[in-house]
Tab-separated table of C-alpha atoms in Angstrom:
chain	number	residue	atom	x	y	z
A	204	UNK	CA	0.000	0.000	0.000
A	205	UNK	CA	1.044	3.573	-0.525
A	206	UNK	CA	2.350	5.755	2.277
A	207	UNK	CA	3.277	9.416	2.258
A	208	UNK	CA	5.689	10.919	4.764
A	209	UNK	CA	6.400	14.509	5.677
A	210	UNK	CA	8.875	16.020	8.049
A	211	UNK	CA	9.287	17.778	10.272
A	212	UNK	CA	5.835	17.682	11.884
A	213	UNK	CA	6.201	21.127	13.430
A	214	UNK	CA	8.657	23.930	12.865
A	215	UNK	CA	9.192	27.365	14.378
A	216	UNK	CA	11.448	29.623	12.353
A	217	UNK	CA	12.449	33.299	12.554
A	218	UNK	CA	11.605	35.725	9.777
A	219	UNK	CA	14.325	35.724	7.135
A	220	UNK	CA	15.523	32.200	7.816
A	221	UNK	CA	15.604	29.478	5.141
A	222	UNK	CA	13.144	26.605	4.906
A	223	UNK	CA	13.258	23.049	3.659
A	224	UNK	CA	10.302	20.675	3.979
A	225	UNK	CA	10.496	17.152	2.652
A	226	UNK	CA	7.874	14.767	1.370
A	227	UNK	CA	8.398	11.169	0.282
A	228	UNK	CA	5.981	8.611	-1.081
A	229	UNK	CA	6.287	4.841	-0.776
A	230	UNK	CA	4.529	2.081	-2.635
A	231	UNK	CA	3.995	3.794	-5.970
A	232	UNK	CA	6.105	4.946	-8.876
A	233	UNK	CA	5.965	8.158	-10.871
A	234	UNK	CA	3.291	9.742	-8.684
A	235	UNK	CA	1.839	13.177	-9.329
A	236	UNK	CA	2.831	15.207	-6.282
A	237	UNK	CA	1.431	18.389	-4.789
A	238	UNK	CA	2.305	20.987	-2.165
A	239	UNK	CA	-0.562	22.854	-0.498
A	240	UNK	CA	-0.705	25.437	2.251
A	241	UNK	CA	-3.599	25.884	4.634
A	242	UNK	CA	-3.611	29.113	6.610
A	243	UNK	CA	-5.517	29.197	9.888
A	244	UNK	CA	-9.253	29.003	9.201
A	245	UNK	CA	-8.725	29.001	5.440
A	246	UNK	CA	-9.037	26.553	2.586
A	247	UNK	CA	-6.218	24.665	0.920
A	248	UNK	CA	-4.119	26.711	-1.466
A	249	UNK	CA	-2.214	24.829	-4.181
A	250	UNK	CA	1.432	25.922	-4.257
A	251	UNK	CA	3.210	23.488	-6.578
A	252	UNK	CA	2.500	20.452	-8.679
A	253	UNK	CA	4.898	17.911	-10.203
A	254	UNK	CA	4.352	15.152	-12.762
A	255	UNK	CA	7.916	13.841	-12.653
A	256	UNK	CA	11.533	14.371	-11.723
A	257	UNK	CA	12.580	17.965	-12.314
A	258	UNK	CA	9.101	18.971	-13.518
A	259	UNK	CA	7.497	21.625	-11.334
A	260	UNK	CA	4.441	23.784	-11.986
A	261	UNK	CA	3.982	26.812	-9.765
A	262	UNK	CA	0.546	28.073	-8.913
A	263	UNK	CA	1.376	31.033	-6.717
A	264	UNK	CA	4.371	33.306	-7.368
A	265	UNK	CA	5.980	33.989	-4.021
A	266	UNK	CA	9.148	33.384	-2.077
A	267	UNK	CA	8.680	29.605	-2.057
A	268	UNK	CA	10.152	27.092	-4.500
A	269	UNK	CA	9.858	23.358	-5.002
A	270	UNK	CA	12.103	20.647	-6.348
A	271	UNK	CA	11.730	17.007	-7.223
A	272	UNK	CA	15.185	15.448	-7.171
A	273	UNK	CA	13.893	11.857	-7.143
A	274	UNK	CA	10.752	10.131	-8.363
A	275	UNK	CA	9.171	9.880	-4.942
A	276	UNK	CA	10.675	12.910	-3.238
A	277	UNK	CA	9.250	16.429	-3.265
A	278	UNK	CA	10.892	19.324	-1.441
A	279	UNK	CA	9.500	22.749	-0.573
A	280	UNK	CA	12.021	25.501	0.084
A	281	UNK	CA	12.430	29.151	0.831
A	282	UNK	CA	15.543	31.288	1.052
A	283	UNK	CA	13.952	33.846	3.396
A	284	UNK	CA	10.745	33.209	5.280
A	285	UNK	CA	8.062	35.854	5.748
A	286	UNK	CA	5.516	36.059	8.551
A	287	UNK	CA	2.838	35.290	5.979
A	288	UNK	CA	4.469	31.923	5.261
A	289	UNK	CA	3.089	30.552	8.513
A	290	UNK	CA	0.597	27.766	7.968
A	291	UNK	CA	-0.021	24.070	7.617
A	292	UNK	CA	1.920	22.622	4.680
A	293	UNK	CA	0.529	19.496	3.121
A	294	UNK	CA	2.043	17.186	0.546
A	295	UNK	CA	-0.269	15.006	-1.504
A	296	UNK	CA	-0.117	12.423	-4.259
A	297	UNK	CA	-2.867	11.305	-6.544
A	298	UNK	CA	-3.898	7.984	-7.974
A	299	UNK	CA	-4.161	7.378	-11.693
A	300	UNK	CA	-7.507	6.069	-12.793
A	301	UNK	CA	-11.063	7.155	-13.276
A	302	UNK	CA	-11.373	9.212	-10.116
A	303	UNK	CA	-7.822	10.445	-9.524
A	304	UNK	CA	-8.159	10.572	-5.775
A	305	UNK	CA	-5.678	12.576	-3.729
A	306	UNK	CA	-4.076	11.412	-0.518
A	307	UNK	CA	-2.340	13.678	1.930
A	308	UNK	CA	0.676	13.382	4.154
A	309	UNK	CA	0.451	14.273	7.855
A	310	UNK	CA	1.572	17.848	7.195
A	311	UNK	CA	4.090	20.271	8.646
A	312	UNK	CA	2.865	23.071	10.863
A	313	UNK	CA	5.126	26.074	10.308
A	314	UNK	CA	5.169	29.130	12.534
A	315	UNK	CA	7.267	32.079	11.428
A	316	UNK	CA	8.057	34.541	14.219
B	1473	UNK	CA	-18.067	33.835	-7.171
B	1474	UNK	CA	-15.921	31.104	-5.624
B	1475	UNK	CA	-15.350	27.994	-7.712
B	1476	UNK	CA	-16.444	25.762	-4.850
B	1477	UNK	CA	-18.741	27.037	-2.120
B	1478	UNK	CA	-19.749	25.481	1.154
B	1479	UNK	CA	-21.740	26.688	4.133
B	1480	UNK	CA	-19.074	27.057	6.846
B	1481	UNK	CA	-21.473	26.064	9.626
B	1482	UNK	CA	-21.057	25.010	12.331
B	1483	UNK	CA	-23.824	22.472	12.158
B	1484	UNK	CA	-24.575	21.438	15.737
B	1485	UNK	CA	-26.596	18.229	15.819
B	1486	UNK	CA	-27.458	15.708	18.550
B	1487	UNK	CA	-26.144	12.174	18.420
B	1488	UNK	CA	-28.270	9.999	16.204
B	1489	UNK	CA	-29.458	12.847	14.011
B	1490	UNK	CA	-29.279	12.954	10.243
B	1491	UNK	CA	-27.408	15.884	8.756
B	1492	UNK	CA	-26.814	16.959	5.160
B	1493	UNK	CA	-24.286	19.290	3.594
B	1494	UNK	CA	-24.374	20.786	0.143
B	1495	UNK	CA	-21.542	22.096	-1.957
B	1496	UNK	CA	-21.940	24.097	-5.163
B	1497	UNK	CA	-19.370	24.365	-7.942
B	1498	UNK	CA	-19.207	26.894	-10.725
B	1499	UNK	CA	-17.262	25.095	-13.469
B	1500	UNK	CA	-19.583	22.865	-15.463
B	1501	UNK	CA	-16.539	21.037	-16.873
B	1502	UNK	CA	-15.759	19.648	-13.422
B	1503	UNK	CA	-15.690	15.887	-13.660
B	1504	UNK	CA	-14.513	14.362	-10.406
B	1505	UNK	CA	-15.940	15.137	-7.010
B	1506	UNK	CA	-14.878	14.188	-3.529
B	1507	UNK	CA	-15.698	14.635	0.122
B	1508	UNK	CA	-12.826	14.803	2.587
B	1509	UNK	CA	-12.923	14.881	6.349
B	1510	UNK	CA	-10.453	17.038	8.262
B	1511	UNK	CA	-10.000	16.837	12.007
B	1512	UNK	CA	-8.562	19.781	13.890
B	1513	UNK	CA	-4.866	20.264	13.103
B	1514	UNK	CA	-4.752	17.123	10.967
B	1515	UNK	CA	-4.493	16.394	7.270
B	1516	UNK	CA	-7.626	15.950	5.129
B	1517	UNK	CA	-8.642	12.334	4.680
B	1518	UNK	CA	-10.669	11.045	1.774
B	1519	UNK	CA	-14.175	10.162	2.880
B	1520	UNK	CA	-15.832	9.413	-0.442
B	1521	UNK	CA	-15.467	9.912	-4.145
B	1522	UNK	CA	-18.810	11.035	-5.551
B	1523	UNK	CA	-20.018	8.958	-8.451
B	1524	UNK	CA	-22.491	10.179	-11.060
B	1525	UNK	CA	-25.046	7.654	-9.873
B	1526	UNK	CA	-24.505	8.546	-6.233
B	1527	UNK	CA	-22.905	6.255	-3.713
B	1528	UNK	CA	-23.306	5.039	-0.190
B	1529	UNK	CA	-20.785	3.861	2.358
B	1530	UNK	CA	-22.365	2.791	5.615
B	1531	UNK	CA	-23.961	5.859	7.215
B	1532	UNK	CA	-22.649	8.188	4.516
B	1533	UNK	CA	-24.367	8.924	1.215
B	1534	UNK	CA	-23.052	11.213	-1.500
B	1535	UNK	CA	-25.055	12.568	-4.411
B	1536	UNK	CA	-24.156	14.552	-7.508
B	1537	UNK	CA	-26.550	16.886	-9.290
B	1538	UNK	CA	-24.871	18.042	-12.506
B	1539	UNK	CA	-27.844	20.071	-13.714
B	1540	UNK	CA	-27.768	22.260	-10.601
B	1541	UNK	CA	-24.009	21.887	-10.117
B	1542	UNK	CA	-23.933	20.691	-6.555
B	1543	UNK	CA	-22.903	17.680	-4.564
B	1544	UNK	CA	-24.277	16.616	-1.229
B	1545	UNK	CA	-23.213	14.523	1.727
B	1546	UNK	CA	-25.744	12.899	4.020
B	1547	UNK	CA	-24.714	11.469	7.376
B	1548	UNK	CA	-27.206	9.248	9.145
B	1549	UNK	CA	-27.176	8.284	12.810
B	1550	UNK	CA	-24.503	10.861	13.655
B	1551	UNK	CA	-21.787	9.818	16.086
B	1552	UNK	CA	-19.680	12.018	18.337
B	1553	UNK	CA	-16.705	10.881	16.261
B	1554	UNK	CA	-18.248	12.426	13.145
B	1555	UNK	CA	-17.404	15.875	14.525
B	1556	UNK	CA	-14.964	17.365	12.020
B	1557	UNK	CA	-14.753	19.715	9.060
B	1558	UNK	CA	-16.008	18.272	5.778
B	1559	UNK	CA	-14.296	19.519	2.625
B	1560	UNK	CA	-15.840	19.459	-0.820
B	1561	UNK	CA	-13.343	19.019	-3.664
B	1562	UNK	CA	-13.757	19.143	-7.434
B	1563	UNK	CA	-11.392	18.285	-10.253
B	1564	UNK	CA	-11.782	19.030	-13.948
B	1565	UNK	CA	-11.089	15.991	-16.063
B	1566	UNK	CA	-7.689	16.081	-17.717
B	1567	UNK	CA	-6.283	18.681	-15.369
B	1568	UNK	CA	-4.090	18.394	-12.317
B	1569	UNK	CA	-5.864	21.025	-10.329
B	1570	UNK	CA	-8.186	20.273	-7.419
B	1571	UNK	CA	-10.370	23.031	-6.043
B	1572	UNK	CA	-11.152	22.791	-2.347
B	1573	UNK	CA	-14.053	24.355	-0.548
B	1574	UNK	CA	-13.309	26.005	2.772
B	1575	UNK	CA	-15.226	23.301	4.585
B	1576	UNK	CA	-18.328	22.797	6.691
B	1577	UNK	CA	-17.875	22.263	10.410
B	1578	UNK	CA	-19.962	19.587	12.056
B	1579	UNK	CA	-20.337	19.225	15.805
B	1580	UNK	CA	-22.207	16.212	17.069
B	1581	UNK	CA	-23.423	16.801	20.599
B	1582	UNK	CA	-24.002	14.184	23.297
């Protein structure tokens, strides 16, 4: 069965510091991978999408970037965090098939101070 | 107009009650529909995919009305453990993008 991992689970970072969040998927090959952010009391905002190694689509221009160095690894980064980057960061993968269901990792809760 | 709209609630219902949520979507090309459940400070978890003919899973029933562009979720015999936020999600066939509603909060009261 497929499993999706994210780490760290929680993170507190000062404004201006760098960021690296990692997501890995097990049990499937060539998954479509997503990064979302959920701000407090808000809906999920799509940040990045990837169909394969080195292929990244950005939905929201901002100080975040994503990379996919391996088939089942997806990394979210920032060189300098802003207060507005605080939120719940979720990685997801989707099945291929008629319904293309998405499954989420446990998330990383980021607080920027 | 938002692409996916949900009543934020909260819906406060007693244990054992039946409760229904609706979700409207604006893009008629939307093809796949889902209900997710999200507990406080946790990731969303897939509850049901919504089939064109409607589908049922135990106490949960999902319906799709393409003509009126809405999907619904019916929960029968509510349990305390059903308390959560329910997210409506739509996906246009052939695209990678999923549009999430902001969720409907359900509180089941003892």
